[in-house]
Amino acid sequence: MDFITILQQLSSGMIKTVGIFFWTLALSLPFGLVIAFGRMSKNKLVSSIFKFYISVMRGTPLMLQLLVVYFGPYYLFGIKLSQGYRFIAIIIGFVLNYAAYYAEIYRSGIESMPVGQYEAATQLGYSKSQTFFKIILPQVIKRILPAITNEVITLVKDTSLAFSLAYMEMFTIAKQIAAAQTTMIPFVVAAVFYYIFNLIVAFTMERIEKKMSYYR
Amino acid sequence: MKKTLAMLLCGAMTMALLVGCGNGSADATQTATEETEATETTEVESETETTEETEAANPEADRTTFVVGFDAEYPPYGYMDDNGEYTGFDLELAQAVCDMEGWELTKTPIDWDSKDMELNSGSIDCIWNGFTINGREDDYTWSDPYCDNSQVIVVAEDSGISTLADLAGKNVGVQTASAALSVLSDEEQQKALADTFGSLQQFSDYNSAFSELLAGSLDAIAIDIGVANYQISSRGEGYVILSETLNSEQYGVGFKLGNESLRDIVNADLKKLAEDGTVAELAEKYGISDLICLK
Amino acid sequence: MNILEINHMRKSFDGLEVLKDISLSVKEGEVVSIIGPSGSGKSTILRCATMLEKMDGGDLIYMGEGAAFDHNGKSVYASKKDLQRIRHYYGLVFQNFNLFPHYSVYKNIVDAPISVYKVSKKEADERAEKLLSQLGLSDKRDAYPYQLSGGQQQRVSIARALALQPKILFFDEPTSALDPMLTAEVLKVIKDLAKQKMTMIIVTHEMEFARELSDRIIFMEDGVIQEQGTPEEVFASQNPRVREFIGKFKS
């Protein structure tokens, strides 16, 4: 089998990999903010629940979490699984895990904001939500962008963990082609693909950082 | 308190969004929408199946799809062909059964380590993929065996290993959760032999095992004969299969324990396919004619 | 009418009483300076008066409207809605400016009027342009805070407070983060405001400035008002604590 054919076969997997990436990013970034709020709640019970959640998500392997999300409904509740659930389970697993990481990044950013910004905003009459979304969050985003970039790059590579649920993303397909053709070339192609994907991610994040560098 | 509630609601909404969105795109991905729906309806029926079994004559009457779980890294039984389609002896045989029954075949590649979870949770109807019966008799509801198999040892041509006894002190590789592994760990089979090995190394796919063999970090691989033939023929010269085999065993189709009604249909169809020559034809195509035991 | 009236204000932090029974009132157009050694509680008065801190006991009244009333020795605050309205009566200029770094000078000034108090864009723009020229910042309209000197930043923060047209303006040591050159330009702005009869309470270490500008000076120590009166009265005070404090600054 020639190189072009391998590339063609891998391309369907690439689309799925990109799909996992964007769905995870689009959902875990806002969900992470919700968790960060929970973690910073003044209510002791709420904050310790979220603290526990974060420690479990960060303290256990993502691959294990994916298996739990996918097979859990059957083993815990006896719900039969349908074909369509495979992808949903992957997205849920990734989002739950990544949101925990993002939550901690948000928290560090929010807690690093000088109290004077809150006081000035209160003084000028901004409501709590206005203060957060107009004054605090934009500055927090600028501060945490480098940390977010790190996680996003890790996410690109972590998408390959979807193979554990036999989802036909790129890495799974690369393994299958490698098995059928008894060759290592698919893995080389896969490596190049992840690398280029991450170059694009790094470039995009750099652009965003530049865009936000109009102030200090 | 209000804030807490608002936050919980917010969280619930995110989850709802998540599930909602996930649904939409899942349909657009691998399985076509109708297929997914069809599978779902089948499953609802198969849920009622166990309760109706005593009264209903044929609980499978309404089945429209047949979901086969297989390891897509297991040529020639199940793998991805040059066109990116899943194929192999077992999958074509499953297709032939579906053609007879008017079912739609859904080929679902699974992670071999999760095969029991996939089967028990109902995401697949059976495991049909060079699946060894011996040693697992009580774990699944089995079809009649359709293929003989033996576990063999593959070594590099110039390794100087020619008998099982030569393996003493050597590094031997075996696939995780494979039949070869269970043979080598069973007291009544080849455990004694395995104990003479320098080490028994488990790996997840044959590609890396053969690479290790080539690289010299493995001295031998314990493997199904059909798979060994495929690997050697596609990799070319340099490997030999020892004439002494570890055991002989048989392949069957594994159904969830207790699912006799589905098993019986597949069994009957396999018999017909053997009689009309389809099985022999497929075996010829995949180079495993010697191994077929369904006559 | 009194713009601000504080009766028996008390405040403790972790059991330490920082303000002990403070009462003071400010009339329209009056400029009041609060002086005293650090830790005397003068900044805390400002923080309680501007509701950045909740006082433990006492009344807080703006324009005759109660933000908090003492009830059996405990301050009971008005409803959120009332407090939001009362907040509009005063402005606060911080020691560290606390400008919003991601907003331009112009946006720092117009954003609160527009998005909080629903002032029309045209009206907010007119106010901003007028304040910018009045404070000598017209050429900095589109600059960001990090591009400005400390004195310029403090002037922007004064403009930001004035854009909401407060009845009274509080200054919390407005020049202590600035070097002498920049201090002068900020003090000049405050003097100009005094000429325009802006009601102001200024916590400051600038004795000469306080003496020149104030209608009244309050000397605080250990959480109580030790002495208050016209600059002449306070600077001529026989109270040894006051004499000692002022003496330090004269030398």
CSV table of C-alpha atoms in Angstrom, one decimal, chain C residues 33-144:
chain,number,residue,atom,x,y,z
C,33,SER,CA,-8.7,66.8,55.2
C,34,ILE,CA,-8.1,63.9,57.5
C,35,ILE,CA,-4.5,63.7,58.9
C,36,GLY,CA,-2.9,61.5,61.4
C,37,PRO,CA,-0.2,58.9,61.9
C,38,SER,CA,-0.5,55.6,59.9
C,39,GLY,CA,-2.6,53.1,61.7
C,40,SER,CA,-4.8,55.8,63.2
C,41,GLY,CA,-7.8,54.6,61.3
C,42,LYS,CA,-8.1,57.5,58.8
C,43,SER,CA,-8.2,55.2,55.8
C,44,THR,CA,-10.7,53.0,57.5
C,45,ILE,CA,-13.1,55.9,57.9
C,46,LEU,CA,-13.0,56.3,54.1
C,47,ARG,CA,-13.4,52.6,53.4
C,48,CYS,CA,-16.4,52.5,55.7
C,49,ALA,CA,-17.9,55.7,54.3
C,50,THR,CA,-17.6,54.3,50.8
C,51,MET,CA,-18.9,50.9,51.9
C,52,LEU,CA,-15.8,48.9,50.9
C,53,GLU,CA,-16.0,47.8,54.5
C,54,LYS,CA,-19.1,47.3,56.6
C,55,MET,CA,-19.0,49.3,59.8
C,56,ASP,CA,-20.0,47.4,63.0
C,57,GLY,CA,-22.1,50.2,64.5
C,58,GLY,CA,-23.3,53.7,63.7
C,59,ASP,CA,-25.2,55.6,61.1
C,60,LEU,CA,-24.1,56.5,57.6
C,61,ILE,CA,-26.2,59.1,55.8
C,62,TYR,CA,-25.8,60.7,52.4
C,63,MET,CA,-28.0,63.6,51.3
C,64,GLY,CA,-30.4,62.7,54.1
C,65,GLU,CA,-30.8,59.1,52.9
C,66,GLY,CA,-29.6,56.4,55.2
C,67,ALA,CA,-27.2,53.8,53.9
C,68,ALA,CA,-27.0,52.4,57.4
C,69,PHE,CA,-28.7,53.1,60.7
C,70,ASP,CA,-27.6,52.0,64.1
C,71,HIS,CA,-29.9,49.5,65.7
C,72,ASN,CA,-29.1,48.5,69.3
C,73,GLY,CA,-25.4,49.2,68.6
C,74,LYS,CA,-25.3,47.4,65.3
C,75,SER,CA,-25.3,49.0,61.8
C,76,VAL,CA,-28.2,47.8,59.7
C,77,TYR,CA,-27.7,48.5,56.0
C,78,ALA,CA,-30.4,49.6,53.6
C,79,SER,CA,-31.6,47.3,50.7
C,80,LYS,CA,-29.3,46.6,47.8
C,81,LYS,CA,-31.3,48.8,45.5
C,82,ASP,CA,-31.2,51.7,47.9
C,83,LEU,CA,-27.4,51.3,48.4
C,84,GLN,CA,-26.9,51.3,44.6
C,85,ARG,CA,-28.7,54.7,44.4
C,86,ILE,CA,-26.8,56.0,47.4
C,87,ARG,CA,-23.5,54.9,45.9
C,88,HIS,CA,-24.1,57.3,43.0
C,89,TYR,CA,-23.7,60.2,45.5
C,90,TYR,CA,-20.0,59.7,46.1
C,91,GLY,CA,-16.8,58.9,44.2
C,92,LEU,CA,-13.5,57.5,45.5
C,93,VAL,CA,-10.0,58.1,44.3
C,94,PHE,CA,-7.6,55.3,45.3
C,95,GLN,CA,-4.0,55.5,46.4
C,96,ASN,CA,-3.1,53.1,43.7
C,97,PHE,CA,-5.4,54.5,41.0
C,98,ASN,CA,-6.9,51.1,40.3
C,99,LEU,CA,-7.6,52.0,36.7
C,100,PHE,CA,-8.8,49.2,34.4
C,101,PRO,CA,-5.7,48.3,32.5
C,102,HIS,CA,-7.5,46.7,29.5
C,103,TYR,CA,-9.6,49.9,28.9
C,104,SER,CA,-8.3,53.0,27.2
C,105,VAL,CA,-8.3,56.3,29.1
C,106,TYR,CA,-11.5,57.2,27.4
C,107,LYS,CA,-13.2,53.9,28.0
C,108,ASN,CA,-12.2,54.0,31.7
C,109,ILE,CA,-14.1,57.3,32.0
C,110,VAL,CA,-17.2,56.5,29.9
C,111,ASP,CA,-17.8,52.9,30.6
C,112,ALA,CA,-19.4,53.2,34.1
C,113,PRO,CA,-21.8,56.0,33.2
C,114,ILE,CA,-22.9,54.1,30.1
C,115,SER,CA,-23.1,50.5,31.3
C,116,VAL,CA,-24.0,51.1,34.9
C,117,TYR,CA,-26.1,54.3,35.0
C,118,LYS,CA,-27.4,54.1,31.5
C,119,VAL,CA,-26.2,57.6,30.5
C,120,SER,CA,-26.6,58.1,26.8
C,121,LYS,CA,-23.4,57.7,24.7
C,122,LYS,CA,-23.5,61.3,23.6
C,123,GLU,CA,-23.9,62.6,27.1
C,124,ALA,CA,-21.1,60.3,28.5
C,125,ASP,CA,-18.9,61.4,25.6
C,126,GLU,CA,-19.5,65.1,26.3
C,127,ARG,CA,-18.7,64.6,30.0
C,128,ALA,CA,-15.5,62.7,29.1
C,129,GLU,CA,-14.2,65.2,26.6
C,130,LYS,CA,-14.8,68.0,29.1
C,131,LEU,CA,-13.1,66.2,31.9
C,132,LEU,CA,-10.1,65.3,29.7
C,133,SER,CA,-9.5,68.8,28.7
C,134,GLN,CA,-10.1,70.1,32.2
C,135,LEU,CA,-7.5,67.7,33.6
C,136,GLY,CA,-5.1,68.2,30.8
C,137,LEU,CA,-5.4,64.7,29.4
C,138,SER,CA,-6.9,65.4,25.9
C,139,ASP,CA,-3.8,64.0,24.2
C,140,LYS,CA,-4.0,60.8,26.2
C,141,ARG,CA,-7.6,60.0,25.3
C,142,ASP,CA,-6.7,56.7,23.5
C,143,ALA,CA,-3.7,55.7,25.6
C,144,TYR,CA,-3.8,52.7,27.9
